[in-house]
Amino acid sequence: MKEGFHGPIYATQSTIDLCSVVLPDSGHLQEEDAAFYNKRKVSKHDPALPLYTLKEAQDCLKRFTPVAVGETTELSPKLAFRFVRAAHILGSCMVEVTLQTNGQSRRLLFTGDLGRVRDSVIAPGKVVPLRPAGKRDRRRAGHGVHLR
């Protein structure tokens, strides 16, 4: 946002709830750290600046737009996404992005850190069938970006 982004920030309600606590707190800590380094003159930057401030974090929260898990959100006629349960920690999700190009539908799955997909106590996950794009994907199954 500092550099001009004014669009929506799509997230699950769980992520928005967490960010409403973490972002303002970390913005405040960033400001305190910058003040400390400026007072002590121990930063390689002069002046030391926070990555973002408490106010910037609070302003950022106004941009968050909740999206239900499993709900497909169309960003354009060719681009859509949906959140899929990841079963890592309570509320965690993967993002499945669908792109229509040259008459074909391509899907990207951003997985991050996965947990036990069938653990209904922590967070029941969803198995998303994907075909690995190559040898590298098969070795790294369950991590990173997958293309189908």
Tab-separated table of N, CA and C in Angstrom:
chain	number	residue	atom	x	y	z
A	1	MET	N	0.828	-1.178	0.000
A	1	MET	CA	0.000	0.000	0.000
A	1	MET	C	0.877	1.246	0.000
A	2	LYS	N	2.024	1.138	0.625
A	2	LYS	CA	2.945	2.262	0.707
A	2	LYS	C	3.364	2.736	-0.683
A	3	GLU	N	3.404	1.787	-1.618
A	3	GLU	CA	3.842	2.113	-2.972
A	3	GLU	C	2.670	2.249	-3.939
A	4	GLY	N	1.444	2.403	-3.408
A	4	GLY	CA	0.314	2.731	-4.252
A	4	GLY	C	-0.730	1.659	-4.475
A	5	PHE	N	-0.594	0.490	-3.873
A	5	PHE	CA	-1.620	-0.535	-4.054
A	5	PHE	C	-2.900	-0.109	-3.352
A	6	HIS	N	-4.026	-0.157	-4.084
A	6	HIS	CA	-5.311	0.246	-3.508
A	6	HIS	C	-6.405	-0.781	-3.737
A	7	GLY	N	-6.028	-1.994	-4.148
A	7	GLY	CA	-7.014	-3.026	-4.422
A	7	GLY	C	-7.401	-3.796	-3.180
A	8	PRO	N	-8.320	-4.728	-3.349
A	8	PRO	CA	-8.719	-5.563	-2.212
A	8	PRO	C	-7.635	-6.593	-1.880
A	9	ILE	N	-7.597	-7.001	-0.628
A	9	ILE	CA	-6.721	-8.074	-0.165
A	9	ILE	C	-7.650	-9.213	0.235
A	10	TYR	N	-7.693	-10.244	-0.579
A	10	TYR	CA	-8.605	-11.358	-0.338
A	10	TYR	C	-8.003	-12.307	0.686
A	11	ALA	N	-8.801	-12.725	1.656
A	11	ALA	CA	-8.332	-13.633	2.704
A	11	ALA	C	-9.531	-14.338	3.321
A	12	THR	N	-9.245	-15.452	3.983
A	12	THR	CA	-10.312	-16.122	4.733
A	12	THR	C	-10.596	-15.290	5.976
A	13	GLN	N	-11.740	-15.497	6.572
A	13	GLN	CA	-12.081	-14.755	7.782
A	13	GLN	C	-11.086	-15.045	8.900
A	14	SER	N	-10.608	-16.287	8.984
A	14	SER	CA	-9.609	-16.633	10.008
A	14	SER	C	-8.339	-15.813	9.836
A	15	THR	N	-7.899	-15.648	8.593
A	15	THR	CA	-6.697	-14.851	8.322
A	15	THR	C	-6.927	-13.392	8.676
A	16	ILE	N	-8.085	-12.872	8.341
A	16	ILE	CA	-8.409	-11.478	8.664
A	16	ILE	C	-8.416	-11.276	10.175
A	17	ASP	N	-9.014	-12.220	10.894
A	17	ASP	CA	-9.037	-12.129	12.360
A	17	ASP	C	-7.624	-12.107	12.931
A	18	LEU	N	-6.766	-12.986	12.437
A	18	LEU	CA	-5.386	-13.048	12.912
A	18	LEU	C	-4.624	-11.777	12.550
A	19	CYS	N	-4.773	-11.316	11.314
A	19	CYS	CA	-4.079	-10.110	10.868
A	19	CYS	C	-4.514	-8.864	11.633
A	20	SER	N	-5.767	-8.843	12.086
A	20	SER	CA	-6.253	-7.665	12.819
A	20	SER	C	-5.531	-7.498	14.152
A	21	VAL	N	-4.926	-8.560	14.640
A	21	VAL	CA	-4.140	-8.487	15.881
A	21	VAL	C	-2.653	-8.347	15.563
A	22	VAL	N	-2.168	-9.174	14.644
A	22	VAL	CA	-0.729	-9.256	14.375
A	22	VAL	C	-0.188	-8.030	13.634
A	23	LEU	N	-0.875	-7.563	12.596
A	23	LEU	CA	-0.339	-6.455	11.802
A	23	LEU	C	-0.174	-5.152	12.589
A	24	PRO	N	-1.195	-4.677	13.313
A	24	PRO	CA	-0.985	-3.449	14.087
A	24	PRO	C	0.120	-3.606	15.143
A	25	ASP	N	0.162	-4.759	15.799
A	25	ASP	CA	1.184	-4.989	16.813
A	25	ASP	C	2.578	-4.965	16.188
A	26	SER	N	2.740	-5.631	15.061
A	26	SER	CA	4.064	-5.651	14.436
A	26	SER	C	4.435	-4.276	13.869
A	27	GLY	N	3.451	-3.508	13.387
A	27	GLY	CA	3.727	-2.141	12.943
A	27	GLY	C	4.245	-1.293	14.088
A	28	HIS	N	3.614	-1.431	15.252
A	28	HIS	CA	4.065	-0.713	16.444
A	28	HIS	C	5.490	-1.125	16.818
A	29	LEU	N	5.769	-2.426	16.771
A	29	LEU	CA	7.118	-2.915	17.095
A	29	LEU	C	8.144	-2.419	16.083
A	30	GLN	N	7.761	-2.336	14.821
A	30	GLN	CA	8.661	-1.802	13.792
A	30	GLN	C	9.044	-0.351	14.129
A	31	GLU	N	8.055	0.425	14.547
A	31	GLU	CA	8.324	1.824	14.916
A	31	GLU	C	9.249	1.911	16.131
A	32	GLU	N	8.988	1.065	17.127
A	32	GLU	CA	9.845	1.062	18.321
A	32	GLU	C	11.272	0.663	17.977
A	33	ASP	N	11.432	-0.348	17.138
A	33	ASP	CA	12.775	-0.780	16.740
A	33	ASP	C	13.512	0.328	15.998
A	34	ALA	N	12.828	0.999	15.081
A	34	ALA	CA	13.461	2.090	14.335
A	34	ALA	C	13.901	3.205	15.282
A	35	ALA	N	13.058	3.559	16.234
A	35	ALA	CA	13.413	4.600	17.213
A	35	ALA	C	14.625	4.171	18.038
A	36	PHE	N	14.663	2.913	18.452
A	36	PHE	CA	15.785	2.391	19.238
A	36	PHE	C	17.085	2.479	18.433
A	37	TYR	N	17.060	2.016	17.187
A	37	TYR	CA	18.277	2.036	16.362
A	37	TYR	C	18.714	3.458	16.041
A	38	ASN	N	17.764	4.368	15.873
A	38	ASN	CA	18.128	5.767	15.619
A	38	ASN	C	18.740	6.404	16.857
A	39	LYS	N	18.189	6.100	18.020
A	39	LYS	CA	18.712	6.656	19.273
A	39	LYS	C	20.135	6.166	19.534
A	40	ARG	N	20.356	4.877	19.293
A	40	ARG	CA	21.668	4.270	19.539
A	40	ARG	C	22.642	4.455	18.377
A	41	LYS	N	22.144	4.906	17.233
A	41	LYS	CA	22.967	5.074	16.031
A	41	LYS	C	23.674	3.775	15.640
A	42	VAL	N	22.910	2.657	15.687
A	42	VAL	CA	23.501	1.343	15.393
A	42	VAL	C	22.942	0.719	14.118
A	43	SER	N	22.203	1.480	13.336
A	43	SER	CA	21.653	0.951	12.093
A	43	SER	C	22.555	1.329	10.931
A	44	LYS	N	22.603	0.479	9.926
A	44	LYS	CA	23.349	0.843	8.721
A	44	LYS	C	22.572	1.857	7.885
A	45	HIS	N	21.302	2.106	8.255
A	45	HIS	CA	20.463	3.091	7.573
A	45	HIS	C	20.403	4.357	8.427
A	46	ASP	N	20.405	5.515	7.763
A	46	ASP	CA	20.313	6.768	8.504
A	46	ASP	C	19.291	7.667	7.830
A	47	PRO	N	18.108	7.790	8.372
A	47	PRO	CA	17.651	7.171	9.618
A	47	PRO	C	17.114	5.757	9.371
A	48	ALA	N	17.067	4.980	10.433
A	48	ALA	CA	16.407	3.672	10.373
A	48	ALA	C	14.905	3.929	10.283
A	49	LEU	N	14.238	3.246	9.389
A	49	LEU	CA	12.807	3.431	9.199
A	49	LEU	C	12.072	2.114	9.409
A	50	PRO	N	10.866	2.178	9.941
A	50	PRO	CA	10.082	0.939	10.064
A	50	PRO	C	9.664	0.450	8.683
A	51	LEU	N	9.550	-0.856	8.543
A	51	LEU	CA	9.066	-1.420	7.286
A	51	LEU	C	7.646	-0.913	7.027
A	52	TYR	N	6.844	-0.875	8.089
A	52	TYR	CA	5.521	-0.261	8.050
A	52	TYR	C	5.179	0.176	9.472
A	53	THR	N	4.222	1.099	9.569
A	53	THR	CA	3.862	1.680	10.861
A	53	THR	C	2.545	1.102	11.362
A	54	LEU	N	2.219	1.425	12.596
A	54	LEU	CA	0.934	1.031	13.179
A	54	LEU	C	-0.204	1.574	12.324
A	55	LYS	N	-0.133	2.839	11.929
A	55	LYS	CA	-1.195	3.439	11.117
A	55	LYS	C	-1.308	2.763	9.756
A	56	GLU	N	-0.172	2.477	9.135
A	56	GLU	CA	-0.214	1.801	7.830
A	56	GLU	C	-0.837	0.409	7.956
A	57	ALA	N	-0.532	-0.284	9.038
A	57	ALA	CA	-1.129	-1.604	9.278
A	57	ALA	C	-2.641	-1.473	9.459
A	58	GLN	N	-3.071	-0.481	10.223
A	58	GLN	CA	-4.506	-0.272	10.435
A	58	GLN	C	-5.205	0.091	9.128
A	59	ASP	N	-4.552	0.922	8.301
A	59	ASP	CA	-5.119	1.282	6.997
A	59	ASP	C	-5.210	0.061	6.080
A	60	CYS	N	-4.218	-0.797	6.153
A	60	CYS	CA	-4.176	-2.013	5.342
A	60	CYS	C	-5.356	-2.927	5.676
A	61	LEU	N	-5.704	-3.001	6.946
A	61	LEU	CA	-6.802	-3.882	7.372
A	61	LEU	C	-8.129	-3.512	6.719
A	62	LYS	N	-8.289	-2.253	6.339
A	62	LYS	CA	-9.519	-1.812	5.683
A	62	LYS	C	-9.660	-2.412	4.285
A	63	ARG	N	-8.576	-2.884	3.712
A	63	ARG	CA	-8.567	-3.453	2.363
A	63	ARG	C	-8.905	-4.942	2.338
A	64	PHE	N	-8.881	-5.599	3.502
A	64	PHE	CA	-9.136	-7.034	3.548
A	64	PHE	C	-10.583	-7.331	3.165
A	65	THR	N	-10.754	-8.321	2.314
A	65	THR	CA	-12.068	-8.750	1.854
A	65	THR	C	-12.209	-10.240	2.155
A	66	PRO	N	-13.182	-10.619	2.990
A	66	PRO	CA	-13.313	-12.041	3.324
A	66	PRO	C	-13.858	-12.873	2.169
A	67	VAL	N	-13.275	-14.065	2.021
A	67	VAL	CA	-13.728	-15.027	1.021
A	67	VAL	C	-13.885	-16.363	1.741
A	68	ALA	N	-15.030	-16.986	1.571
A	68	ALA	CA	-15.290	-18.270	2.223
A	68	ALA	C	-14.412	-19.365	1.613
A	69	VAL	N	-13.977	-20.283	2.455
A	69	VAL	CA	-13.199	-21.426	1.997
A	69	VAL	C	-14.040	-22.215	0.997
A	70	GLY	N	-13.438	-22.552	-0.145
A	70	GLY	CA	-14.130	-23.315	-1.180
A	70	GLY	C	-14.893	-22.468	-2.184
A	71	GLU	N	-15.091	-21.188	-1.883
A	71	GLU	CA	-15.830	-20.293	-2.778
A	71	GLU	C	-14.894	-19.786	-3.871
A	72	THR	N	-15.301	-19.924	-5.129
A	72	THR	CA	-14.489	-19.432	-6.241
A	72	THR	C	-14.738	-17.939	-6.411
A	73	THR	N	-13.649	-17.180	-6.459
A	73	THR	CA	-13.715	-15.734	-6.653
A	73	THR	C	-13.108	-15.408	-8.005
A	74	GLU	N	-13.900	-14.811	-8.870
A	74	GLU	CA	-13.433	-14.448	-10.202
A	74	GLU	C	-12.838	-13.046	-10.166
A	75	LEU	N	-11.565	-12.943	-10.539
A	75	LEU	CA	-10.890	-11.650	-10.578
A	75	LEU	C	-11.021	-11.001	-11.946
A	76	SER	N	-11.155	-11.825	-12.976
A	76	SER	CA	-11.393	-11.375	-14.346
A	76	SER	C	-11.996	-12.566	-15.087
A	77	PRO	N	-12.452	-12.381	-16.318
A	77	PRO	CA	-13.006	-13.533	-17.051
A	77	PRO	C	-11.993	-14.679	-17.228
A	78	LYS	N	-10.707	-14.383	-17.104
A	78	LYS	CA	-9.678	-15.405	-17.312
A	78	LYS	C	-8.972	-15.850	-16.039
A	79	LEU	N	-9.239	-15.203	-14.921
A	79	LEU	CA	-8.494	-15.492	-13.700
A	79	LEU	C	-9.418	-15.608	-12.490
A	80	ALA	N	-9.298	-16.726	-11.759
A	80	ALA	CA	-10.120	-16.954	-10.568
A	80	ALA	C	-9.266	-17.694	-9.533
A	81	PHE	N	-9.731	-17.674	-8.288
A	81	PHE	CA	-9.039	-18.422	-7.239
A	81	PHE	C	-10.050	-18.927	-6.227
A	82	ARG	N	-9.610	-19.886	-5.419
A	82	ARG	CA	-10.399	-20.339	-4.275
A	82	ARG	C	-9.441	-20.828	-3.206
A	83	PHE	N	-9.872	-20.690	-1.957
A	83	PHE	CA	-9.109	-21.211	-0.824
A	83	PHE	C	-9.540	-22.646	-0.572
A	84	VAL	N	-8.561	-23.513	-0.299
A	84	VAL	CA	-8.799	-24.930	-0.039
A	84	VAL	C	-8.130	-25.266	1.286
A	85	ARG	N	-8.833	-25.962	2.171
A	85	ARG	CA	-8.270	-26.302	3.487
A	85	ARG	C	-6.955	-27.054	3.352
A	86	ALA	N	-5.980	-26.684	4.185
A	86	ALA	CA	-4.641	-27.266	4.105
A	86	ALA	C	-4.358	-28.284	5.202
A	87	ALA	N	-5.069	-28.264	6.302
A	87	ALA	CA	-4.867	-29.193	7.414
A	87	ALA	C	-3.505	-29.033	8.064
A	88	HIS	N	-2.962	-27.844	8.039
A	88	HIS	CA	-1.691	-27.594	8.719
A	88	HIS	C	-1.978	-27.158	10.153
A	89	ILE	N	-2.624	-26.026	10.304
A	89	ILE	CA	-3.101	-25.561	11.601
A	89	ILE	C	-4.543	-25.105	11.396
A	90	LEU	N	-5.245	-24.943	12.459
A	90	LEU	CA	-6.648	-24.551	12.378
A	90	LEU	C	-6.803	-23.301	11.514
A	91	GLY	N	-7.608	-23.416	10.472
A	91	GLY	CA	-7.892	-22.281	9.593
A	91	GLY	C	-6.944	-22.121	8.417
A	92	SER	N	-5.891	-22.922	8.339
A	92	SER	CA	-4.920	-22.746	7.252
A	92	SER	C	-5.496	-23.216	5.921
A	93	CYS	N	-5.077	-22.543	4.860
A	93	CYS	CA	-5.581	-22.856	3.523
A	93	CYS	C	-4.474	-22.793	2.480
A	94	MET	N	-4.730	-23.493	1.387
A	94	MET	CA	-3.935	-23.371	0.172
A	94	MET	C	-4.735	-22.462	-0.756
A	95	VAL	N	-4.097	-21.974	-1.803
A	95	VAL	CA	-4.807	-21.159	-2.791
A	95	VAL	C	-4.692	-21.847	-4.139
A	96	GLU	N	-5.845	-22.134	-4.723
A	96	GLU	CA	-5.894	-22.725	-6.057
A	96	GLU	C	-6.286	-21.619	-7.032
A	97	VAL	N	-5.388	-21.331	-7.977
A	97	VAL	CA	-5.605	-20.280	-8.965
A	97	VAL	C	-5.894	-20.937	-10.308
A	98	THR	N	-6.943	-20.476	-10.983
A	98	THR	CA	-7.309	-21.001	-12.297
A	98	THR	C	-7.164	-19.894	-13.332
A	99	LEU	N	-6.432	-20.207	-14.408
A	99	LEU	CA	-6.186	-19.252	-15.488
A	99	LEU	C	-6.685	-19.850	-16.797
A	100	GLN	N	-7.507	-19.101	-17.489
A	100	GLN	CA	-7.984	-19.506	-18.816
A	100	GLN	C	-7.056	-18.845	-19.833
A	101	THR	N	-6.354	-19.660	-20.622
A	101	THR	CA	-5.436	-19.107	-21.615
A	101	THR	C	-5.386	-20.005	-22.843
A	102	ASN	N	-5.436	-19.401	-24.003
A	102	ASN	CA	-5.388	-20.140	-25.273
A	102	ASN	C	-6.421	-21.264	-25.314
A	103	GLY	N	-7.604	-21.011	-24.789
A	103	GLY	CA	-8.666	-22.004	-24.799
A	103	GLY	C	-8.489	-23.139	-23.813
A	104	GLN	N	-7.490	-23.050	-22.955
A	104	GLN	CA	-7.239	-24.091	-21.957
A	104	GLN	C	-7.347	-23.513	-20.553
A	105	SER	N	-7.694	-24.390	-19.639
A	105	SER	CA	-7.757	-24.009	-18.230
A	105	SER	C	-6.505	-24.547	-17.536
A	106	ARG	N	-5.744	-23.662	-16.901
A	106	ARG	CA	-4.538	-24.053	-16.167
A	106	ARG	C	-4.776	-23.751	-14.686
A	107	ARG	N	-4.345	-24.667	-13.817
A	107	ARG	CA	-4.520	-24.449	-12.380
A	107	ARG	C	-3.166	-24.467	-11.677
A	108	LEU	N	-2.977	-23.525	-10.781
A	108	LEU	CA	-1.811	-23.459	-9.915
A	108	LEU	C	-2.293	-23.655	-8.489
A	109	LEU	N	-1.578	-24.476	-7.732
A	109	LEU	CA	-1.930	-24.686	-6.337
A	109	LEU	C	-0.758	-24.243	-5.474
A	110	PHE	N	-0.957	-23.190	-4.694
A	110	PHE	CA	0.054	-22.703	-3.765
A	110	PHE	C	-0.200	-23.408	-2.435
A	111	THR	N	0.693	-24.337	-2.073
A	111	THR	CA	0.420	-25.215	-0.945
A	111	THR	C	1.006	-24.755	0.374
A	112	GLY	N	2.196	-24.204	0.372
A	112	GLY	CA	2.829	-23.849	1.636
A	112	GLY	C	3.128	-25.082	2.461
A	113	ASP	N	2.948	-24.982	3.749
A	113	ASP	CA	3.248	-26.079	4.672
A	113	ASP	C	1.987	-26.891	4.908
A	114	LEU	N	2.031	-28.167	4.576
A	114	LEU	CA	0.858	-29.026	4.712
A	114	LEU	C	0.926	-29.865	5.966
A	115	GLY	N	-0.217	-30.221	6.452
A	115	GLY	CA	-0.303	-31.093	7.622
A	115	GLY	C	-0.913	-32.424	7.237
A	116	ARG	N	-1.607	-33.019	8.185
A	116	ARG	CA	-2.268	-34.305	7.942
A	116	ARG	C	-3.641	-34.047	7.350
A	117	VAL	N	-3.784	-34.373	6.091
A	117	VAL	CA	-5.006	-34.066	5.341
A	117	VAL	C	-6.239	-34.701	5.975
A	118	ARG	N	-6.091	-35.867	6.550
A	118	ARG	CA	-7.260	-36.565	7.089
A	118	ARG	C	-7.400	-36.414	8.604
A	119	ASP	N	-6.758	-35.417	9.182
A	119	ASP	CA	-6.848	-35.185	10.619
A	119	ASP	C	-8.006	-34.230	10.889
A	120	SER	N	-9.147	-34.762	11.267
A	120	SER	CA	-10.330	-33.925	11.452
A	120	SER	C	-10.309	-33.169	12.778
A	121	VAL	N	-9.373	-33.503	13.662
A	121	VAL	CA	-9.275	-32.798	14.936
A	121	VAL	C	-8.648	-31.425	14.722
A	122	ILE	N	-7.544	-31.374	13.963
A	122	ILE	CA	-6.861	-30.100	13.727
A	122	ILE	C	-7.622	-29.281	12.697
A	123	ALA	N	-7.694	-29.774	11.482
A	123	ALA	CA	-8.398	-29.070	10.413
A	123	ALA	C	-8.587	-30.046	9.267
A	124	PRO	N	-9.796	-30.448	9.007
A	124	PRO	CA	-9.981	-31.401	7.920
A	124	PRO	C	-9.524	-30.809	6.593
A	125	GLY	N	-8.570	-31.488	5.964
A	125	GLY	CA	-8.010	-30.988	4.714
A	125	GLY	C	-8.792	-31.459	3.509
A	126	LYS	N	-8.388	-31.013	2.386
A	126	LYS	CA	-9.024	-31.380	1.124
A	126	LYS	C	-7.945	-31.891	0.195
A	127	VAL	N	-8.172	-33.038	-0.396
A	127	VAL	CA	-7.246	-33.563	-1.383
A	127	VAL	C	-7.600	-32.928	-2.717
A	128	VAL	N	-6.643	-32.209	-3.299
A	128	VAL	CA	-6.854	-31.561	-4.585
A	128	VAL	C	-6.068	-32.359	-5.610
A	129	PRO	N	-6.755	-33.074	-6.513
A	129	PRO	CA	-6.033	-33.900	-7.481
A	129	PRO	C	-5.283	-33.037	-8.481
A	130	LEU	N	-3.977	-33.237	-8.540
A	130	LEU	CA	-3.135	-32.497	-9.477
A	130	LEU	C	-2.198	-33.461	-10.174
A	131	ARG	N	-1.870	-33.160	-11.388
A	131	ARG	CA	-0.911	-33.939	-12.158
A	131	ARG	C	0.405	-33.183	-12.100
A	132	PRO	N	1.480	-33.803	-11.581
A	132	PRO	CA	2.770	-33.103	-11.531
A	132	PRO	C	3.215	-32.663	-12.920
A	133	ALA	N	3.797	-31.473	-12.983
A	133	ALA	CA	4.227	-30.917	-14.262
A	133	ALA	C	5.560	-31.499	-14.713
A	134	GLY	N	6.303	-32.076	-13.822
A	134	GLY	CA	7.608	-32.625	-14.194
A	134	GLY	C	8.267	-33.307	-13.027
A	135	LYS	N	9.491	-33.801	-13.273
A	135	LYS	CA	10.236	-34.533	-12.255
A	135	LYS	C	10.391	-33.730	-10.969
A	136	ARG	N	10.691	-32.452	-11.099
A	136	ARG	CA	10.920	-31.606	-9.927
A	136	ARG	C	9.703	-31.581	-9.014
A	137	ASP	N	8.496	-31.474	-9.598
A	137	ASP	CA	7.280	-31.444	-8.796
A	137	ASP	C	7.074	-32.750	-8.042
A	138	ARG	N	7.386	-33.877	-8.673
A	138	ARG	CA	7.194	-35.162	-8.006
A	138	ARG	C	8.104	-35.280	-6.786
A	139	ARG	N	9.313	-34.753	-6.870
A	139	ARG	CA	10.227	-34.822	-5.734
A	139	ARG	C	9.790	-33.888	-4.615
A	140	ARG	N	9.135	-32.813	-4.967
A	140	ARG	CA	8.734	-31.810	-3.979
A	140	ARG	C	7.246	-31.870	-3.699
A	141	ALA	N	6.628	-32.989	-3.929
A	141	ALA	CA	5.182	-33.107	-3.739
A	141	ALA	C	4.779	-32.621	-2.358
A	142	GLY	N	3.764	-31.773	-2.308
A	142	GLY	CA	3.278	-31.266	-1.035
A	142	GLY	C	3.865	-29.926	-0.649
A	143	HIS	N	4.802	-29.400	-1.424
A	143	HIS	CA	5.409	-28.109	-1.099
A	143	HIS	C	5.453	-27.238	-2.337
A	144	GLY	N	5.291	-25.948	-2.156
A	144	GLY	CA	5.473	-24.997	-3.224
A	144	GLY	C	4.302	-24.866	-4.168
A	145	VAL	N	4.591	-24.697	-5.441
A	145	VAL	CA	3.597	-24.426	-6.463
A	145	VAL	C	3.484	-25.637	-7.376
A	146	HIS	N	2.276	-26.027	-7.671
A	146	HIS	CA	2.026	-27.143	-8.581
A	146	HIS	C	1.211	-26.621	-9.755
A	147	LEU	N	1.522	-27.105	-10.929
A	147	LEU	CA	0.836	-26.660	-12.138
A	147	LEU	C	0.104	-27.827	-12.766
A	148	ARG	N	-1.118	-27.568	-13.164
A	148	ARG	CA	-1.890	-28.603	-13.852
A	148	ARG	C	-2.522	-28.014	-15.072
